[in-house]
PDB file of C-alpha atoms and ligand atoms in Angstrom:
ATOM      1  CA  MET A 191      28.448 116.438 160.043  1.00  0.00           C
ATOM      2  CA  THR A 192      27.618 117.240 156.403  1.00  0.00           C
ATOM      3  CA  LYS A 193      29.581 115.210 153.886  1.00  0.00           C
ATOM      4  CA  SER A 194      32.259 117.127 151.983  1.00  0.00           C
ATOM      5  CA  VAL A 195      33.750 116.628 148.533  1.00  0.00           C
ATOM      6  CA  PHE A 196      37.291 117.791 147.763  1.00  0.00           C
ATOM      7  CA  ILE A 197      37.600 118.659 144.070  1.00  0.00           C
ATOM      8  CA  THR A 198      40.836 119.389 142.234  1.00  0.00           C
ATOM      9  CA  GLY A 199      40.456 121.394 139.029  1.00  0.00           C
ATOM     10  CA  ALA A 200      37.124 122.939 140.016  1.00  0.00           C
ATOM     11  CA  THR A 201      37.616 126.046 137.863  1.00  0.00           C
ATOM     12  CA  SER A 202      36.496 124.495 134.578  1.00  0.00           C
ATOM     13  CA  GLY A 203      35.041 121.483 132.780  1.00  0.00           C
ATOM     14  CA  PHE A 204      34.326 118.305 134.759  1.00  0.00           C
ATOM     15  CA  GLY A 205      35.450 119.726 138.095  1.00  0.00           C
ATOM     16  CA  ARG A 206      33.176 122.763 137.923  1.00  0.00           C
ATOM     17  CA  ALA A 207      30.219 120.645 136.766  1.00  0.00           C
ATOM     18  CA  ALA A 208      30.912 118.230 139.632  1.00  0.00           C
ATOM     19  CA  ALA A 209      30.873 121.109 142.130  1.00  0.00           C
ATOM     20  CA  ARG A 210      27.395 122.018 140.896  1.00  0.00           C
ATOM     21  CA  ARG A 211      26.199 118.390 140.957  1.00  0.00           C
ATOM     22  CA  PHE A 212      27.398 117.690 144.488  1.00  0.00           C
ATOM     23  CA  ALA A 213      25.999 121.055 145.663  1.00  0.00           C
ATOM     24  CA  GLU A 214      22.587 119.996 144.365  1.00  0.00           C
ATOM     25  CA  ALA A 215      22.802 117.008 146.705  1.00  0.00           C
ATOM     26  CA  GLY A 216      23.811 119.139 149.708  1.00  0.00           C
ATOM     27  CA  TYR A 217      27.523 118.262 149.968  1.00  0.00           C
ATOM     28  CA  SER A 218      29.899 120.848 151.418  1.00  0.00           C
ATOM     29  CA  LEU A 219      32.461 121.771 148.789  1.00  0.00           C
ATOM     30  CA  VAL A 220      36.213 122.186 148.913  1.00  0.00           C
ATOM     31  CA  LEU A 221      37.024 123.723 145.554  1.00  0.00           C
ATOM     32  CA  THR A 222      40.592 123.982 144.338  1.00  0.00           C
ATOM     33  CA  GLY A 223      42.416 125.151 141.231  1.00  0.00           C
ATOM     34  CA  ARG A 224      44.945 127.754 140.195  1.00  0.00           C
ATOM     35  CA  ARG A 225      42.542 130.424 138.893  1.00  0.00           C
ATOM     36  CA  ARG A 226      41.326 132.253 141.978  1.00  0.00           C
ATOM     37  CA  GLU A 227      38.773 134.435 140.191  1.00  0.00           C
ATOM     38  CA  ARG A 228      37.044 131.330 138.780  1.00  0.00           C
ATOM     39  CA  LEU A 229      36.967 129.781 142.247  1.00  0.00           C
ATOM     40  CA  GLU A 230      35.445 132.927 143.672  1.00  0.00           C
ATOM     41  CA  GLU A 231      32.778 133.036 140.940  1.00  0.00           C
ATOM     42  CA  LEU A 232      31.819 129.455 141.722  1.00  0.00           C
ATOM     43  CA  GLU A 233      31.817 130.164 145.436  1.00  0.00           C
ATOM     44  CA  GLN A 234      29.474 133.075 144.838  1.00  0.00           C
ATOM     45  CA  GLU A 235      27.199 130.907 142.702  1.00  0.00           C
ATOM     46  CA  LEU A 236      26.975 127.969 145.116  1.00  0.00           C
ATOM     47  CA  SER A 237      27.458 129.346 148.623  1.00  0.00           C
ATOM     48  CA  GLY A 238      23.748 130.229 148.872  1.00  0.00           C
ATOM     49  CA  LYS A 239      23.029 126.485 148.707  1.00  0.00           C
ATOM     50  CA  VAL A 240      25.893 124.780 150.541  1.00  0.00           C
ATOM     51  CA  ALA A 241      29.057 125.564 152.487  1.00  0.00           C
ATOM     52  CA  VAL A 242      31.946 126.334 150.148  1.00  0.00           C
ATOM     53  CA  HIS A 243      35.667 126.580 150.914  1.00  0.00           C
ATOM     54  CA  VAL A 244      37.966 127.635 148.081  1.00  0.00           C
ATOM     55  CA  VAL A 245      41.717 127.165 147.958  1.00  0.00           C
ATOM     56  CA  GLU A 246      43.923 128.512 145.194  1.00  0.00           C
ATOM     57  CA  LEU A 247      46.066 125.440 144.681  1.00  0.00           C
ATOM     58  CA  ASP A 248      48.504 124.056 142.155  1.00  0.00           C
ATOM     59  CA  VAL A 249      48.440 120.289 142.678  1.00  0.00           C
ATOM     60  CA  ARG A 250      52.099 120.084 141.632  1.00  0.00           C
ATOM     61  CA  ASP A 251      53.090 121.992 144.758  1.00  0.00           C
ATOM     62  CA  GLU A 252      53.456 119.255 147.360  1.00  0.00           C
ATOM     63  CA  ALA A 253      53.848 121.633 150.316  1.00  0.00           C
ATOM     64  CA  ALA A 254      50.840 123.720 149.280  1.00  0.00           C
ATOM     65  CA  VAL A 255      48.714 120.596 148.923  1.00  0.00           C
ATOM     66  CA  LYS A 256      49.657 119.445 152.413  1.00  0.00           C
ATOM     67  CA  LYS A 257      48.974 122.906 153.832  1.00  0.00           C
ATOM     68  CA  ALA A 258      45.556 123.086 152.132  1.00  0.00           C
ATOM     69  CA  VAL A 259      44.587 119.744 153.671  1.00  0.00           C
ATOM     70  CA  ASP A 260      46.081 120.480 157.105  1.00  0.00           C
ATOM     71  CA  GLU A 261      44.283 123.830 157.239  1.00  0.00           C
ATOM     72  CA  LEU A 262      40.838 122.620 156.191  1.00  0.00           C
ATOM     73  CA  PRO A 263      38.297 124.364 158.421  1.00  0.00           C
ATOM     74  CA  GLU A 264      36.536 122.027 160.851  1.00  0.00           C
ATOM     75  CA  ALA A 265      33.250 122.301 158.947  1.00  0.00           C
ATOM     76  CA  PHE A 266      34.915 120.840 155.841  1.00  0.00           C
ATOM     77  CA  ALA A 267      37.020 118.198 157.547  1.00  0.00           C
ATOM     78  CA  SER A 268      34.609 115.350 156.849  1.00  0.00           C
ATOM     79  CA  ILE A 269      35.865 114.568 153.326  1.00  0.00           C
ATOM     80  CA  HIS A 270      33.810 111.656 152.006  1.00  0.00           C
ATOM     81  CA  VAL A 271      34.773 112.128 148.376  1.00  0.00           C
ATOM     82  CA  LEU A 272      38.090 113.025 146.792  1.00  0.00           C
ATOM     83  CA  LEU A 273      37.766 113.921 143.120  1.00  0.00           C
ATOM     84  CA  ASN A 274      41.240 113.799 141.610  1.00  0.00           C
ATOM     85  CA  ASN A 275      40.223 115.615 138.474  1.00  0.00           C
ATOM     86  CA  ALA A 276      42.887 118.295 137.826  1.00  0.00           C
ATOM     87  CA  GLY A 277      44.839 117.426 134.733  1.00  0.00           C
ATOM     88  CA  LEU A 278      45.755 118.346 131.231  1.00  0.00           C
ATOM     89  CA  ALA A 279      47.061 117.242 127.878  1.00  0.00           C
ATOM     90  CA  LEU A 280      49.641 119.285 126.019  1.00  0.00           C
ATOM     91  CA  ALA A 281      51.392 119.010 122.672  1.00  0.00           C
ATOM     92  CA  PRO A 282      49.103 117.163 120.235  1.00  0.00           C
ATOM     93  CA  GLU A 283      52.001 116.863 117.783  1.00  0.00           C
ATOM     94  CA  PRO A 284      54.047 113.639 117.408  1.00  0.00           C
ATOM     95  CA  ALA A 285      56.451 112.746 120.232  1.00  0.00           C
ATOM     96  CA  GLN A 286      59.497 113.600 118.163  1.00  0.00           C
ATOM     97  CA  ASP A 287      58.347 117.249 117.874  1.00  0.00           C
ATOM     98  CA  VAL A 288      57.338 117.859 121.473  1.00  0.00           C
ATOM     99  CA  ALA A 289      59.156 120.143 123.913  1.00  0.00           C
ATOM    100  CA  LEU A 290      60.369 118.071 126.870  1.00  0.00           C
ATOM    101  CA  GLU A 291      58.912 120.676 129.206  1.00  0.00           C
ATOM    102  CA  ASP A 292      55.390 119.788 128.022  1.00  0.00           C
ATOM    103  CA  TRP A 293      55.952 116.142 128.898  1.00  0.00           C
ATOM    104  CA  HIS A 294      57.206 117.161 132.326  1.00  0.00           C
ATOM    105  CA  THR A 295      54.156 119.372 132.899  1.00  0.00           C
ATOM    106  CA  MET A 296      51.774 116.495 132.141  1.00  0.00           C
ATOM    107  CA  ILE A 297      53.660 114.078 134.404  1.00  0.00           C
ATOM    108  CA  ASP A 298      53.926 116.651 137.194  1.00  0.00           C
ATOM    109  CA  THR A 299      50.201 117.461 137.046  1.00  0.00           C
ATOM    110  CA  ASN A 300      48.429 114.230 136.075  1.00  0.00           C
ATOM    111  CA  VAL A 301      50.694 111.851 137.983  1.00  0.00           C
ATOM    112  CA  LYS A 302      52.535 113.705 140.734  1.00  0.00           C
ATOM    113  CA  GLY A 303      49.682 116.153 141.397  1.00  0.00           C
ATOM    114  CA  MET A 304      47.234 113.307 141.801  1.00  0.00           C
ATOM    115  CA  VAL A 305      49.496 111.401 144.175  1.00  0.00           C
ATOM    116  CA  ASN A 306      50.254 114.568 146.176  1.00  0.00           C
ATOM    117  CA  VAL A 307      46.561 115.140 146.881  1.00  0.00           C
ATOM    118  CA  THR A 308      45.808 111.470 147.482  1.00  0.00           C
ATOM    119  CA  HIS A 309      48.677 111.114 149.945  1.00  0.00           C
ATOM    120  CA  ALA A 310      47.574 114.198 151.891  1.00  0.00           C
ATOM    121  CA  LEU A 311      43.938 113.079 152.162  1.00  0.00           C
ATOM    122  CA  LEU A 312      44.338 109.355 152.759  1.00  0.00           C
ATOM    123  CA  PRO A 313      44.275 109.590 156.587  1.00  0.00           C
ATOM    124  CA  THR A 314      41.055 111.634 156.449  1.00  0.00           C
ATOM    125  CA  LEU A 315      39.373 109.232 154.025  1.00  0.00           C
ATOM    126  CA  ILE A 316      40.437 106.215 156.080  1.00  0.00           C
ATOM    127  CA  ASP A 317      38.986 107.883 159.179  1.00  0.00           C
ATOM    128  CA  ILE A 318      35.659 108.183 157.357  1.00  0.00           C
ATOM    129  CA  GLY A 319      35.927 104.547 156.254  1.00  0.00           C
ATOM    130  CA  ALA A 320      32.840 102.883 154.774  1.00  0.00           C
ATOM    131  CA  GLY A 321      31.310 104.989 152.024  1.00  0.00           C
ATOM    132  CA  ALA A 322      34.347 107.211 151.418  1.00  0.00           C
ATOM    133  CA  SER A 323      35.461 107.415 147.781  1.00  0.00           C
ATOM    134  CA  ILE A 324      38.519 108.350 145.805  1.00  0.00           C
ATOM    135  CA  ILE A 325      37.583 109.061 142.210  1.00  0.00           C
ATOM    136  CA  ASN A 326      40.513 109.468 139.852  1.00  0.00           C
ATOM    137  CA  ILE A 327      39.921 110.855 136.394  1.00  0.00           C
ATOM    138  CA  GLY A 328      41.707 108.740 133.836  1.00  0.00           C
ATOM    139  CA  SER A 329      40.927 108.668 130.143  1.00  0.00           C
ATOM    140  CA  THR A 330      40.283 106.382 127.197  1.00  0.00           C
ATOM    141  CA  ALA A 331      43.759 107.643 126.233  1.00  0.00           C
ATOM    142  CA  GLY A 332      45.140 105.545 129.106  1.00  0.00           C
ATOM    143  CA  LYS A 333      44.091 102.339 127.354  1.00  0.00           C
ATOM    144  CA  TRP A 334      43.852 103.070 123.644  1.00  0.00           C
ATOM    145  CA  PRO A 335      46.904 104.449 121.820  1.00  0.00           C
ATOM    146  CA  TYR A 336      46.658 107.172 119.207  1.00  0.00           C
ATOM    147  CA  LYS A 337      49.066 109.588 117.527  1.00  0.00           C
ATOM    148  CA  GLY A 338      49.833 112.626 119.645  1.00  0.00           C
ATOM    149  CA  SER A 339      48.836 110.965 122.919  1.00  0.00           C
ATOM    150  CA  HIS A 340      52.406 109.952 123.935  1.00  0.00           C
ATOM    151  CA  VAL A 341      52.929 111.095 127.533  1.00  0.00           C
ATOM    152  CA  TYR A 342      49.313 112.187 128.087  1.00  0.00           C
ATOM    153  CA  GLY A 343      47.979 108.662 127.501  1.00  0.00           C
ATOM    154  CA  ALA A 344      50.810 107.232 129.564  1.00  0.00           C
ATOM    155  CA  THR A 345      49.904 109.444 132.538  1.00  0.00           C
ATOM    156  CA  LYS A 346      46.329 108.178 132.322  1.00  0.00           C
ATOM    157  CA  ALA A 347      47.558 104.563 132.227  1.00  0.00           C
ATOM    158  CA  PHE A 348      49.305 105.421 135.494  1.00  0.00           C
ATOM    159  CA  VAL A 349      45.987 106.680 136.881  1.00  0.00           C
ATOM    160  CA  GLU A 350      44.357 103.334 136.100  1.00  0.00           C
ATOM    161  CA  GLN A 351      47.038 101.147 137.680  1.00  0.00           C
ATOM    162  CA  PHE A 352      47.444 103.473 140.665  1.00  0.00           C
ATOM    163  CA  SER A 353      43.689 103.233 141.262  1.00  0.00           C
ATOM    164  CA  TYR A 354      43.729  99.423 141.284  1.00  0.00           C
ATOM    165  CA  ASN A 355      46.819  99.249 143.472  1.00  0.00           C
ATOM    166  CA  LEU A 356      45.433 101.802 145.907  1.00  0.00           C
ATOM    167  CA  ARG A 357      42.275  99.766 146.140  1.00  0.00           C
ATOM    168  CA  CYS A 358      44.338  96.744 147.202  1.00  0.00           C
ATOM    169  CA  ASP A 359      46.098  98.706 149.917  1.00  0.00           C
ATOM    170  CA  LEU A 360      42.834 100.203 151.178  1.00  0.00           C
ATOM    171  CA  HIS A 361      41.150  96.806 151.318  1.00  0.00           C
ATOM    172  CA  GLY A 362      39.483  96.515 154.706  1.00  0.00           C
ATOM    173  CA  THR A 363      39.259 100.266 155.318  1.00  0.00           C
ATOM    174  CA  GLY A 364      35.945 100.681 153.487  1.00  0.00           C
ATOM    175  CA  VAL A 365      37.430 103.392 151.239  1.00  0.00           C
ATOM    176  CA  ARG A 366      36.521 102.914 147.585  1.00  0.00           C
ATOM    177  CA  VAL A 367      38.673 103.733 144.584  1.00  0.00           C
ATOM    178  CA  THR A 368      37.449 104.274 141.036  1.00  0.00           C
ATOM    179  CA  ASP A 369      39.070 105.300 137.783  1.00  0.00           C
ATOM    180  CA  ILE A 370      36.556 107.095 135.563  1.00  0.00           C
ATOM    181  CA  ALA A 371      37.948 107.080 132.030  1.00  0.00           C
ATOM    182  CA  PRO A 372      36.065 109.402 129.687  1.00  0.00           C
ATOM    183  CA  GLY A 373      36.477 109.699 125.955  1.00  0.00           C
ATOM    184  CA  MET A 374      35.806 112.937 124.086  1.00  0.00           C
ATOM    185  CA  ALA A 375      34.046 115.579 126.156  1.00  0.00           C
ATOM    186  CA  GLU A 376      33.707 119.251 125.317  1.00  0.00           C
ATOM    187  CA  THR A 377      35.447 121.363 127.949  1.00  0.00           C
ATOM    188  CA  GLU A 378      38.480 123.675 127.862  1.00  0.00           C
ATOM    189  CA  PHE A 379      40.626 120.542 127.450  1.00  0.00           C
ATOM    190  CA  THR A 380      41.439 121.047 123.755  1.00  0.00           C
ATOM    191  CA  LEU A 381      41.967 124.770 124.200  1.00  0.00           C
ATOM    192  CA  VAL A 382      44.611 123.922 126.810  1.00  0.00           C
ATOM    193  CA  ARG A 383      46.092 121.115 124.736  1.00  0.00           C
ATOM    194  CA  THR A 384      46.528 123.397 121.699  1.00  0.00           C
ATOM    195  CA  LYS A 385      47.651 126.368 123.824  1.00  0.00           C
ATOM    196  CA  GLY A 386      44.652 128.504 122.943  1.00  0.00           C
ATOM    197  CA  ASP A 387      43.604 127.389 119.448  1.00  0.00           C
ATOM    198  CA  GLN A 388      39.838 127.982 119.624  1.00  0.00           C
ATOM    199  CA  ALA A 389      39.370 126.938 115.977  1.00  0.00           C
ATOM    200  CA  ALA A 390      40.979 123.550 116.655  1.00  0.00           C
ATOM    201  CA  SER A 391      38.745 123.073 119.668  1.00  0.00           C
ATOM    202  CA  ASP A 392      35.619 124.064 117.718  1.00  0.00           C
ATOM    203  CA  GLN A 393      36.607 121.709 114.909  1.00  0.00           C
ATOM    204  CA  LEU A 394      37.128 118.734 117.222  1.00  0.00           C
ATOM    205  CA  TYR A 395      33.785 119.111 118.947  1.00  0.00           C
ATOM    206  CA  GLY A 396      31.863 120.410 115.914  1.00  0.00           C
ATOM    207  CA  ASN A 397      29.390 118.445 113.754  1.00  0.00           C
ATOM    208  CA  THR A 398      29.213 115.594 116.229  1.00  0.00           C
ATOM    209  CA  THR A 399      27.868 114.986 119.720  1.00  0.00           C
ATOM    210  CA  PRO A 400      30.654 114.996 122.320  1.00  0.00           C
ATOM    211  CA  MET A 401      29.946 114.334 125.976  1.00  0.00           C
ATOM    212  CA  SER A 402      29.427 117.371 128.172  1.00  0.00           C
ATOM    213  CA  ALA A 403      31.059 118.209 131.490  1.00  0.00           C
ATOM    214  CA  GLU A 404      27.666 117.554 133.091  1.00  0.00           C
ATOM    215  CA  ASP A 405      27.587 114.017 131.635  1.00  0.00           C
ATOM    216  CA  ILE A 406      30.835 113.220 133.434  1.00  0.00           C
ATOM    217  CA  ALA A 407      29.817 114.999 136.645  1.00  0.00           C
ATOM    218  CA  GLU A 408      26.750 112.756 136.731  1.00  0.00           C
ATOM    219  CA  GLN A 409      28.994 109.669 136.570  1.00  0.00           C
ATOM    220  CA  MET A 410      31.195 111.043 139.359  1.00  0.00           C
ATOM    221  CA  PHE A 411      28.139 111.595 141.514  1.00  0.00           C
ATOM    222  CA  TYR A 412      26.763 108.142 140.710  1.00  0.00           C
ATOM    223  CA  VAL A 413      30.027 106.423 141.650  1.00  0.00           C
ATOM    224  CA  ALA A 414      30.369 108.404 144.885  1.00  0.00           C
ATOM    225  CA  THR A 415      26.836 107.736 146.063  1.00  0.00           C
ATOM    226  CA  LEU A 416      26.569 104.001 145.408  1.00  0.00           C
ATOM    227  CA  PRO A 417      25.743 101.891 148.458  1.00  0.00           C
ATOM    228  CA  ALA A 418      28.835 101.645 150.670  1.00  0.00           C
ATOM    229  CA  HIS A 419      29.410  97.940 149.898  1.00  0.00           C
ATOM    230  CA  LEU A 420      29.898  98.572 146.160  1.00  0.00           C
ATOM    231  CA  ASN A 421      33.057  99.658 144.316  1.00  0.00           C
ATOM    232  CA  ILE A 422      33.203 100.430 140.606  1.00  0.00           C
ATOM    233  CA  ASN A 423      36.836  99.817 139.720  1.00  0.00           C
ATOM    234  CA  PHE A 424      36.890 101.285 136.230  1.00  0.00           C
ATOM    235  CA  LEU A 425      34.232 103.205 134.361  1.00  0.00           C
ATOM    236  CA  GLU A 426      35.006 103.912 130.712  1.00  0.00           C
ATOM    237  CA  ILE A 427      32.528 106.185 128.968  1.00  0.00           C
ATOM    238  CA  GLN A 428      32.418 107.598 125.447  1.00  0.00           C
ATOM    239  CA  PRO A 429      29.987 109.456 123.264  1.00  0.00           C
ATOM    240  CA  VAL A 430      28.130 107.027 120.989  1.00  0.00           C
ATOM    241  CA  ARG A 431      29.615 108.852 118.001  1.00  0.00           C
ATOM    242  CA  GLN A 432      33.232 108.142 119.011  1.00  0.00           C
ATOM    243  CA  VAL A 433      35.022 104.776 118.588  1.00  0.00           C
ATOM    244  CA  TRP A 434      38.662 103.688 118.664  1.00  0.00           C
ATOM    245  CA  ALA A 435      41.218 104.695 116.026  1.00  0.00           C
ATOM    246  CA  GLY A 436      42.003 101.993 113.457  1.00  0.00           C
ATOM    247  CA  MET A 437      45.384 100.323 112.827  1.00  0.00           C
ATOM    248  CA  ALA A 438      47.763 102.487 110.817  1.00  0.00           C
ATOM    249  CA  VAL A 439      50.025 101.042 108.082  1.00  0.00           C
ATOM    250  CA  ASP A 440      53.193 102.672 106.789  1.00  0.00           C
ATOM    251  CA  ARG A 441      53.422 102.090 102.986  1.00  0.00           C
ATOM    252  CA  ASP A 442      56.102 102.663 100.344  1.00  0.00           C
TER     253      ASP A 442
HETATM  254  P1  LIG B 720      39.520 121.631 131.604  1.00  0.00           P
HETATM  255  O1  LIG B 720      40.729 122.175 130.953  1.00  0.00           O
HETATM  256  O2  LIG B 720      38.202 122.245 131.310  1.00  0.00           O
HETATM  257  O3  LIG B 720      39.723 121.583 133.189  1.00  0.00           O
HETATM  258  C1  LIG B 720      40.944 121.178 133.744  1.00  0.00           C
HETATM  259  C2  LIG B 720      40.990 121.570 135.209  1.00  0.00           C
HETATM  260  O4  LIG B 720      42.243 121.122 135.747  1.00  0.00           O
HETATM  261  C3  LIG B 720      40.919 123.074 135.416  1.00  0.00           C
HETATM  262  O5  LIG B 720      40.036 123.343 136.482  1.00  0.00           O
HETATM  263  C4  LIG B 720      42.340 123.457 135.800  1.00  0.00           C
HETATM  264  O6  LIG B 720      42.321 124.522 136.741  1.00  0.00           O
HETATM  265  C5  LIG B 720      42.812 122.179 136.485  1.00  0.00           C
HETATM  266  N1  LIG B 720      44.277 122.098 136.513  1.00  0.00           N
HETATM  267  C6  LIG B 720      45.133 121.938 135.484  1.00  0.00           C
HETATM  268  N2  LIG B 720      46.400 121.966 135.929  1.00  0.00           N
HETATM  269  C7  LIG B 720      46.339 122.149 137.274  1.00  0.00           C
HETATM  270  C8  LIG B 720      47.299 122.272 138.302  1.00  0.00           C
HETATM  271  N3  LIG B 720      48.616 122.223 138.050  1.00  0.00           N
HETATM  272  N4  LIG B 720      46.871 122.435 139.577  1.00  0.00           N
HETATM  273  C9  LIG B 720      45.555 122.483 139.854  1.00  0.00           C
HETATM  274  N5  LIG B 720      44.598 122.385 138.929  1.00  0.00           N
HETATM  275  C10 LIG B 720      44.985 122.221 137.656  1.00  0.00           C
HETATM  276  O7  LIG B 720      39.498 120.068 131.194  1.00  0.00           O
HETATM  277  P2  LIG B 720      38.544 118.850 131.643  1.00  0.00           P
HETATM  278  O8  LIG B 720      37.506 119.258 132.585  1.00  0.00           O
HETATM  279  O9  LIG B 720      38.176 118.167 130.398  1.00  0.00           O
HETATM  280  O10 LIG B 720      39.639 117.951 132.362  1.00  0.00           O
HETATM  281  C11 LIG B 720      39.477 117.411 133.663  1.00  0.00           C
HETATM  282  C12 LIG B 720      40.163 116.068 133.714  1.00  0.00           C
HETATM  283  O11 LIG B 720      39.540 115.175 132.796  1.00  0.00           O
HETATM  284  C13 LIG B 720      41.646 116.094 133.314  1.00  0.00           C
HETATM  285  O12 LIG B 720      42.339 115.230 134.179  1.00  0.00           O
HETATM  286  C14 LIG B 720      41.636 115.539 131.895  1.00  0.00           C
HETATM  287  O13 LIG B 720      42.848 114.917 131.562  1.00  0.00           O
HETATM  288  C15 LIG B 720      40.510 114.531 131.998  1.00  0.00           C
HETATM  289  N6  LIG B 720      39.867 114.104 130.774  1.00  0.00           N
HETATM  290  C16 LIG B 720      39.291 114.999 129.900  1.00  0.00           C
HETATM  291  C17 LIG B 720      38.638 114.531 128.775  1.00  0.00           C
HETATM  292  C18 LIG B 720      38.006 115.440 127.780  1.00  0.00           C
HETATM  293  O14 LIG B 720      37.766 114.995 126.639  1.00  0.00           O
HETATM  294  N7  LIG B 720      37.677 116.660 128.118  1.00  0.00           N
HETATM  295  C19 LIG B 720      38.504 113.093 128.513  1.00  0.00           C
HETATM  296  C20 LIG B 720      39.169 112.262 129.468  1.00  0.00           C
HETATM  297  C21 LIG B 720      39.796 112.756 130.558  1.00  0.00           C
HETATM  298  P3  LIG B 720      43.327 125.774 136.756  1.00  0.00           P
HETATM  299  O15 LIG B 720      43.812 125.984 135.352  1.00  0.00           O
HETATM  300  O16 LIG B 720      42.495 126.900 137.280  1.00  0.00           O
HETATM  301  O17 LIG B 720      44.395 125.354 137.700  1.00  0.00           O
HETATM  302  C1  LIG B 721      40.895 112.994 126.676  1.00  0.00           C
HETATM  303  C2  LIG B 721      40.279 112.034 125.719  1.00  0.00           C
HETATM  304  O1  LIG B 721      40.363 111.212 123.322  1.00  0.00           O
HETATM  305  O2  LIG B 721      41.014 113.520 123.725  1.00  0.00           O
HETATM  306  O3  LIG B 721      41.458 112.347 127.743  1.00  0.00           O
HETATM  307  O4  LIG B 721      42.483 111.730 124.406  1.00  0.00           O
HETATM  308  S1  LIG B 721      41.080 112.143 124.228  1.00  0.00           S
END
């Protein structure tokens, strides 16, 4: 049976680029996200090449996630790769100015959404065994603190530790687990984080060379298609023109 990849957040950015990359290699695609029209556009684009199954899905909805997995058509049941990519940052302002709801949304999506999908697909991935991969999208923000990262960075630290711990539990099953932690990449990420401020997004990515969604999709594909006896635990990747923030000093 053709290998399938299950992608969360396939309507934009890394997830959409990954759909195209895996389609190039002949994988069947299970594409999920909340924006149905985007899913349908991608289905139309790629279904001439490979089999495509789209599911309008909010990863925060535990019951809907379980239903989507339980109702996977037979032709898509052979999930070799789970790309836990859906996620977002909100509220770039300091913690003390943030609406609590925005923190909850990040935790519900980046943490609970990821575990919802992982939990639902674990039996399938374990059935596949050797060569199956879970790829969780973390972030440099999960390791390196900066102002305005507060709960976002903390959710990505969760992604890293969850990935390592999951790997321990899956030891012996053949299923691999990787945290890919990108730095700055130009997608709709900043537009979402700023609630639609295109100028802020243009400014962040302007006059420098950010990574592209395709750069990250290539890493996802690389990790998923390594020989079955290899596991990359953590893959941190940045544009050459980005480094860490310096120490900050409060002065009189
Ligand atoms: P985009 O905003 O371009 O894409 C985010 C994707 O996540 C969309 O497809 C969106 O789909 C989906 N998504 C968001 N919330 C939900 C939800 N509740 N249920 C289902 N899908 C959801 O950003 P990126 O491609 O950049 O982000 C992808 C991942 O990469 C995120 O986890 C992000 O944190 C991470 N990341 C991004 C970096 C960057 O610089 N761009 C760097 C490091 C990590 P829809 O709205 O249709 O539901
Ligand atoms: C996104 C990377 O540097 O914008 O996860 O926090 S950064």
